[in-house]
mmCIF file of C-alpha atoms and ligand atoms in Angstrom:
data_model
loop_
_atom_site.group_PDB
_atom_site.id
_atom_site.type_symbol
_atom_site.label_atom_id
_atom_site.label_comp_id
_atom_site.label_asym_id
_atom_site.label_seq_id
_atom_site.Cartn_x
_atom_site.Cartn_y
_atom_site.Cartn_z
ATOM 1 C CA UNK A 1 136.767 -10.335 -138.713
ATOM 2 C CA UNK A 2 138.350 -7.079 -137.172
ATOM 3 C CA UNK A 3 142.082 -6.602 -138.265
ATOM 4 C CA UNK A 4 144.929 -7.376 -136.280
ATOM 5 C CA UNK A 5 147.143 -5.078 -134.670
ATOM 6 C CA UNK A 6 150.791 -5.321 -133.515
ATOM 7 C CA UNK A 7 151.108 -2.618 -130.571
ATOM 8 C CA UNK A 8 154.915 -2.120 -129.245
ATOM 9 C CA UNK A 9 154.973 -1.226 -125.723
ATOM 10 C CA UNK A 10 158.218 0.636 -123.648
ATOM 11 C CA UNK A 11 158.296 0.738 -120.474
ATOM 12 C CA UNK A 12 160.530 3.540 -119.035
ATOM 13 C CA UNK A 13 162.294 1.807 -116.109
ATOM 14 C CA UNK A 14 164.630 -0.331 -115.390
ATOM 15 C CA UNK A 15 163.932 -1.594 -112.218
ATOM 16 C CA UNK A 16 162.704 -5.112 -111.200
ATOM 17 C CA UNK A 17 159.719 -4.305 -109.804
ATOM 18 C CA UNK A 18 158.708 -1.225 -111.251
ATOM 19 C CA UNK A 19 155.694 -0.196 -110.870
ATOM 20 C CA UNK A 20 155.306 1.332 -114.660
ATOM 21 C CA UNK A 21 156.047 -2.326 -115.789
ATOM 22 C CA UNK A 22 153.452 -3.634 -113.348
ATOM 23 C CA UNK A 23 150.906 -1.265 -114.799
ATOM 24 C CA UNK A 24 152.221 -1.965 -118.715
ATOM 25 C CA UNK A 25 151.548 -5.954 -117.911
ATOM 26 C CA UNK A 26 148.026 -5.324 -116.738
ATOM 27 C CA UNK A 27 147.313 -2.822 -119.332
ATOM 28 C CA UNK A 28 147.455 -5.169 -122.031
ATOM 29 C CA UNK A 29 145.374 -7.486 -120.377
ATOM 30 C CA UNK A 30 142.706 -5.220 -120.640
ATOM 31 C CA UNK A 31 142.543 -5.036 -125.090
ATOM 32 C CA UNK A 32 140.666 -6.946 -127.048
ATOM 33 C CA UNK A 33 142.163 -9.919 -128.967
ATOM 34 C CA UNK A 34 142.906 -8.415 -131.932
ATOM 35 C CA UNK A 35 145.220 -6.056 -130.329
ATOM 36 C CA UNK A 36 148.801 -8.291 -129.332
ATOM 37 C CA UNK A 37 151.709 -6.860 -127.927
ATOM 38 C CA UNK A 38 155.532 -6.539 -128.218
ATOM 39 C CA UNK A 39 157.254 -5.189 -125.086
ATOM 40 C CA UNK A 40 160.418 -3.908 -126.677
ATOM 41 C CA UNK A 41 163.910 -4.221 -124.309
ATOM 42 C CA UNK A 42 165.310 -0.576 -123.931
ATOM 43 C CA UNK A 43 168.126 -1.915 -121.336
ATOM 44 C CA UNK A 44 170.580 -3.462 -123.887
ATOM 45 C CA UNK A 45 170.748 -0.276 -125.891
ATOM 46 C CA UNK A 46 174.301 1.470 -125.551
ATOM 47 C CA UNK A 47 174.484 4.927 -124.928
ATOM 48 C CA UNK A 48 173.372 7.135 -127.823
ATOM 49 C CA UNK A 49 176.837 8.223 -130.061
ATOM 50 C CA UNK A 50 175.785 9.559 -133.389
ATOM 51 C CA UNK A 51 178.901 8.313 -134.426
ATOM 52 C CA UNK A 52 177.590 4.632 -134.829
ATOM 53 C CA UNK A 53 175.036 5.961 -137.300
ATOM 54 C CA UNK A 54 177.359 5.046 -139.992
ATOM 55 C CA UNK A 55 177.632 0.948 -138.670
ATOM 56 C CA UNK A 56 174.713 -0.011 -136.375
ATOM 57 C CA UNK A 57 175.297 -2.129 -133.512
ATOM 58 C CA UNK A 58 173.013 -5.369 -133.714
ATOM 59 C CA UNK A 59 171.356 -4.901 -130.643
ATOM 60 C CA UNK A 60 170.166 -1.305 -132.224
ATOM 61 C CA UNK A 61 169.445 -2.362 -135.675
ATOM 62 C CA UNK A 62 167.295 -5.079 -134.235
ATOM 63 C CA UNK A 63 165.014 -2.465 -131.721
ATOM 64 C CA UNK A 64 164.353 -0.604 -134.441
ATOM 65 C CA UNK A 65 163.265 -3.212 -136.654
ATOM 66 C CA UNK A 66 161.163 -4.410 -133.654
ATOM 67 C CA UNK A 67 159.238 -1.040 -133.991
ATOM 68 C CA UNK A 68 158.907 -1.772 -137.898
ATOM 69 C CA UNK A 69 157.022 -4.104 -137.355
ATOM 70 C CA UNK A 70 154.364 -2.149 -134.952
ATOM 71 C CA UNK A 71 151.376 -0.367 -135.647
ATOM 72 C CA UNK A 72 151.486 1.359 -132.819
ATOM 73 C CA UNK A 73 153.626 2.067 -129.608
ATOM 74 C CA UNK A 74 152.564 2.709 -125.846
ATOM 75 C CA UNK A 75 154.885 4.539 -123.961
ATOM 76 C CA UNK A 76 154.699 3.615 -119.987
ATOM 77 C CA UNK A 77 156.881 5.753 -118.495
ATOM 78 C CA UNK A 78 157.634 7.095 -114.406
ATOM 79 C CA UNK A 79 159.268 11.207 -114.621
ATOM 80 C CA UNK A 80 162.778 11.450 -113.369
ATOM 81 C CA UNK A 81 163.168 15.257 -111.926
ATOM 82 C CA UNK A 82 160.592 16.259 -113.648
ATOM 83 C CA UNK A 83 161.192 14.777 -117.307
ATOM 84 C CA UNK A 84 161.154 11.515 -118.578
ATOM 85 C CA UNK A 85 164.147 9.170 -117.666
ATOM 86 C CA UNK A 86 167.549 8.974 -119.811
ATOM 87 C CA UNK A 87 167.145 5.427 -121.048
ATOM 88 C CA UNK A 88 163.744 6.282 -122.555
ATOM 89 C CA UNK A 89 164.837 9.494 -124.088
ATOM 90 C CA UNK A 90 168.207 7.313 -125.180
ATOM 91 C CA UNK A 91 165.897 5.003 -126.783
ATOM 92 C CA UNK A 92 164.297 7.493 -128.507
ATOM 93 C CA UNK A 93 167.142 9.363 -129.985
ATOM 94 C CA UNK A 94 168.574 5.545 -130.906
ATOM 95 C CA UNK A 95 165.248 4.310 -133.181
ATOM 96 C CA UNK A 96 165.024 7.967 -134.331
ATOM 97 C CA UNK A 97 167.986 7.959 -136.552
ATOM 98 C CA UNK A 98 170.291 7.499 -138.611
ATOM 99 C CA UNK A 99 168.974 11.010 -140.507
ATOM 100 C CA UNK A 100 166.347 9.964 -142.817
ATOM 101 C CA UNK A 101 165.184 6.581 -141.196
ATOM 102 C CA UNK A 102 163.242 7.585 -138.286
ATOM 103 C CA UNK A 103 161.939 4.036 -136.807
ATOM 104 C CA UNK A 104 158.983 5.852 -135.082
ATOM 105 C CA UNK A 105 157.464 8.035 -138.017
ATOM 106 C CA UNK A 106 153.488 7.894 -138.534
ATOM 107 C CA UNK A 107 153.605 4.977 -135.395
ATOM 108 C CA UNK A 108 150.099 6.378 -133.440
ATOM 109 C CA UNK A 109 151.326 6.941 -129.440
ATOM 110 C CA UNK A 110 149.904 6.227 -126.397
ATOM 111 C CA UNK A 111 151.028 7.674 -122.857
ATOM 112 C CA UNK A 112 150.749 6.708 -119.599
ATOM 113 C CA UNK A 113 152.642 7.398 -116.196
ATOM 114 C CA UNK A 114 152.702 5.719 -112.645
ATOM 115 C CA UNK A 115 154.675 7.429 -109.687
ATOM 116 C CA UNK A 116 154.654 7.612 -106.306
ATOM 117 C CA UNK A 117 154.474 11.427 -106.594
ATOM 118 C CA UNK A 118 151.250 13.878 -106.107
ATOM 119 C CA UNK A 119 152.132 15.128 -109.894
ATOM 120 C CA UNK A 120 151.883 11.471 -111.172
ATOM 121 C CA UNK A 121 154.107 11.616 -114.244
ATOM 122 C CA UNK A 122 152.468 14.587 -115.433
ATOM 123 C CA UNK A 123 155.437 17.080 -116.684
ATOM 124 C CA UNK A 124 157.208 13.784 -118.188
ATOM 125 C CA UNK A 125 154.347 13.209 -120.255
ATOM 126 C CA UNK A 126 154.081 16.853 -121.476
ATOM 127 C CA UNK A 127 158.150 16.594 -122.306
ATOM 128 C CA UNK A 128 157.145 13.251 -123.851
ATOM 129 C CA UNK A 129 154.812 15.136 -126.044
ATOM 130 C CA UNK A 130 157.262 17.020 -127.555
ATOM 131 C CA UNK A 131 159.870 14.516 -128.686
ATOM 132 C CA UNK A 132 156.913 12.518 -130.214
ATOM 133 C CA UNK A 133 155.590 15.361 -132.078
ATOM 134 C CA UNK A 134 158.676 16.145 -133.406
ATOM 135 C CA UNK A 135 159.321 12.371 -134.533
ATOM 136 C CA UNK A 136 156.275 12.407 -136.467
ATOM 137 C CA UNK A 137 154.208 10.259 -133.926
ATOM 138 C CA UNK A 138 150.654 11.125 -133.836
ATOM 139 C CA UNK A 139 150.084 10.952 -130.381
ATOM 140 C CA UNK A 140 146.353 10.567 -128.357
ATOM 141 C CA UNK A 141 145.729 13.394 -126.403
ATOM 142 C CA UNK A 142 142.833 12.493 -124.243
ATOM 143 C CA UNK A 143 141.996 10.652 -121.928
ATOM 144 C CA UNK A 144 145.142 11.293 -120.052
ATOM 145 C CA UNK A 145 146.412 8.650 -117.729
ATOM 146 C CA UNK A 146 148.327 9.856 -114.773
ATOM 147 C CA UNK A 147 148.550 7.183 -112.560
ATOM 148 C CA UNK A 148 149.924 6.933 -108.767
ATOM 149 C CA UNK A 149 150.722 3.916 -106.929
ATOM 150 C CA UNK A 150 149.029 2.372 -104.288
ATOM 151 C CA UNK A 151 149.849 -0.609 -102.703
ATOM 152 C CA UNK A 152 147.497 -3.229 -104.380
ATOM 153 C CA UNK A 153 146.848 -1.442 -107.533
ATOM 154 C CA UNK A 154 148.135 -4.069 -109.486
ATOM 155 C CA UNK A 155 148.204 -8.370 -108.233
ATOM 156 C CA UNK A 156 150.251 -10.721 -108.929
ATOM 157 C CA UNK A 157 148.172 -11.927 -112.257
ATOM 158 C CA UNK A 158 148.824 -8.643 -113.426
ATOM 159 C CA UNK A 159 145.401 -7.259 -112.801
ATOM 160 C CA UNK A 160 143.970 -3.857 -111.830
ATOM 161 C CA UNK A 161 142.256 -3.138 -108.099
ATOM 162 C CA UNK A 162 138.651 -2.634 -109.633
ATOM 163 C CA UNK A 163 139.154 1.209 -108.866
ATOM 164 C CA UNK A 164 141.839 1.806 -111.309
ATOM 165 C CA UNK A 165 140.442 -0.835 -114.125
ATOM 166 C CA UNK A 166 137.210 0.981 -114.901
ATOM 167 C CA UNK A 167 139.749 4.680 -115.412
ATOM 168 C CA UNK A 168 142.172 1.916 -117.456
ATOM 169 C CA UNK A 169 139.860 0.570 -119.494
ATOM 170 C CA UNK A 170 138.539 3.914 -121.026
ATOM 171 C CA UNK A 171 141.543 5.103 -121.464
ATOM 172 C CA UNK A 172 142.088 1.505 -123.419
ATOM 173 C CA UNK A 173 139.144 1.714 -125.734
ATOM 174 C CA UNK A 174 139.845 4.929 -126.840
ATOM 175 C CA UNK A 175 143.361 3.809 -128.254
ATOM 176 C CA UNK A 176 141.932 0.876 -129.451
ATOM 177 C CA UNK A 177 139.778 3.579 -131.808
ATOM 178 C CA UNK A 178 142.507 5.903 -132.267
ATOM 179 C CA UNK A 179 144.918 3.186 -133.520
ATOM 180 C CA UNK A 180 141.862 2.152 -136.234
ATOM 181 C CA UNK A 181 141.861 5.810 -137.006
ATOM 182 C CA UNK A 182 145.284 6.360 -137.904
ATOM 183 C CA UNK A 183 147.281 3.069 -138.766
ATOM 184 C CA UNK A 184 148.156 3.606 -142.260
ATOM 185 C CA UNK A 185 146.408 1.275 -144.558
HETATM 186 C C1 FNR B 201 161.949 9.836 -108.962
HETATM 187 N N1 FNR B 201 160.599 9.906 -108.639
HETATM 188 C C2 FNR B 201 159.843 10.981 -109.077
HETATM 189 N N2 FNR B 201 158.477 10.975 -108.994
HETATM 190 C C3 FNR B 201 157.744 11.988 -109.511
HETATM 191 O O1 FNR B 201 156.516 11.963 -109.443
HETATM 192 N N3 FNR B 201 158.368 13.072 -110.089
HETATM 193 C C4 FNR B 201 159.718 13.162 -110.186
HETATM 194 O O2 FNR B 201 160.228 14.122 -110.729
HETATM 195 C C5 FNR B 201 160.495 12.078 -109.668
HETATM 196 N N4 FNR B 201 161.871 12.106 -109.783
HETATM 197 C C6 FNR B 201 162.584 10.953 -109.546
HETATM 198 C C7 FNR B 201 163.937 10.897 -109.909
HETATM 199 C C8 FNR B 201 164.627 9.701 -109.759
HETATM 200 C C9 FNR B 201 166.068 9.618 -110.238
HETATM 201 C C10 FNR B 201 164.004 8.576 -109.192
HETATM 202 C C11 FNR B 201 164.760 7.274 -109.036
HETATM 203 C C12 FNR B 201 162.687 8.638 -108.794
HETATM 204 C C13 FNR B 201 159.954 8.806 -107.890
HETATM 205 C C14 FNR B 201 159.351 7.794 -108.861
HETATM 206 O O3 FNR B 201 158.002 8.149 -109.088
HETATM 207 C C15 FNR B 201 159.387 6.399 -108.238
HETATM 208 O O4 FNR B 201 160.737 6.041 -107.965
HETATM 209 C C16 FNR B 201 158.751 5.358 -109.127
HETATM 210 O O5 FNR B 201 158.636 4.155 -108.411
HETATM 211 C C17 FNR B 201 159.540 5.143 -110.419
HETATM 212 O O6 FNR B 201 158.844 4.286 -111.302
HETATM 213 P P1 FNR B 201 159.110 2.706 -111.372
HETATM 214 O O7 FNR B 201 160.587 2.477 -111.422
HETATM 215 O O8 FNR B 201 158.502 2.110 -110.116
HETATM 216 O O9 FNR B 201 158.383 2.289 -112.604
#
């Protein structure tokens, strides 16, 4: 029997109908069962003050025990003028501290983008890059997944237009194989 894993997924907008959510929901339709998913609420979170480091608020302490509990977190994000959008990167800096108890260390990342823009996420994901390096995240590099909206793309089961489920899925297996590679044991 394979072994289970526990994959958190954060989606980087707020919106009702975002389209990054819409893609998120049919993404995880597309893993095997073995692979079951967490998506983890980023719109509760206050505004980062690294003054509350000493007392967490619940709502904090309980996001980043959320991400304890994962083996693995896929970031679905849209780019906000050209970087990724504050609530993600507040949501971030939140699970990454206090000093010392960085929530996301050694979790193996996965990125993907939707926008309505020709550049389809693509400098969000690089800036994305670099805050996950530098919290330890080992983070796949290929394939990479920038994604623009269509009407249709995703229905109202949460599934993929054929076009974009055969690009999905590959991009799916491989993090299937990269989270076997490098959940620790
Ligand atoms: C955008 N959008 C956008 N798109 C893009 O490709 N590059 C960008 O830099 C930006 N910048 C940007 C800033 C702000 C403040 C907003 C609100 C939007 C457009 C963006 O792709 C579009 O609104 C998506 O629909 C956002 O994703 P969700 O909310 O549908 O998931």
């Amino acid at each position: 029997m394979s072994n289970q894993y526990k994959i958190g997924v954060i989606v980087g907008s707020l919106r009702t109908n975002s389209y990054n959510r819409q893609v998120a929901e049919a993404l995880v339709k597309l893993f095997p069962d073995h692979f079951t998913f967490n998506f983890l609420d980023i719109s509760e979170l206050p505004l980062y003050n690294q003054d509350a480091d000493k007392q967490l608020p619940s709502v904090v302490a309980n996001f980043k025990s959320q991400i304890a509990e994962c083996d693995g977190i896929i970031f679905v994000t849209p780019e906000y003028n050209r970087s990724i959008p504050g609530v993600l990167k507040n949501a971030i800096d939140h699970a990454s501290r206090p000093a010392g108890n960085n929530s996301w260390n050694g979790k193996p990342a996965g990125i993907l983008g939707i926008s309505t823009g020709n550049i389809s996420t693509a400098i969000a994901q690089q800036h994305l890059r670099i805050c996950l390096a530098s919290l330890n995240m080992p983070t796949m590099n290929q394939p990479e997944c920038y994604l623009k909206w269509f009407e249709g793309m995703v229905d109202e089961q949460h599934n993929f237009a054929p076009k974009s489920q055969v690009f999905i899925q590959a991009w799916v297996d491989t993090y299937c194989q990269f989270i076997i590679r490098n959940v620790a044991n």
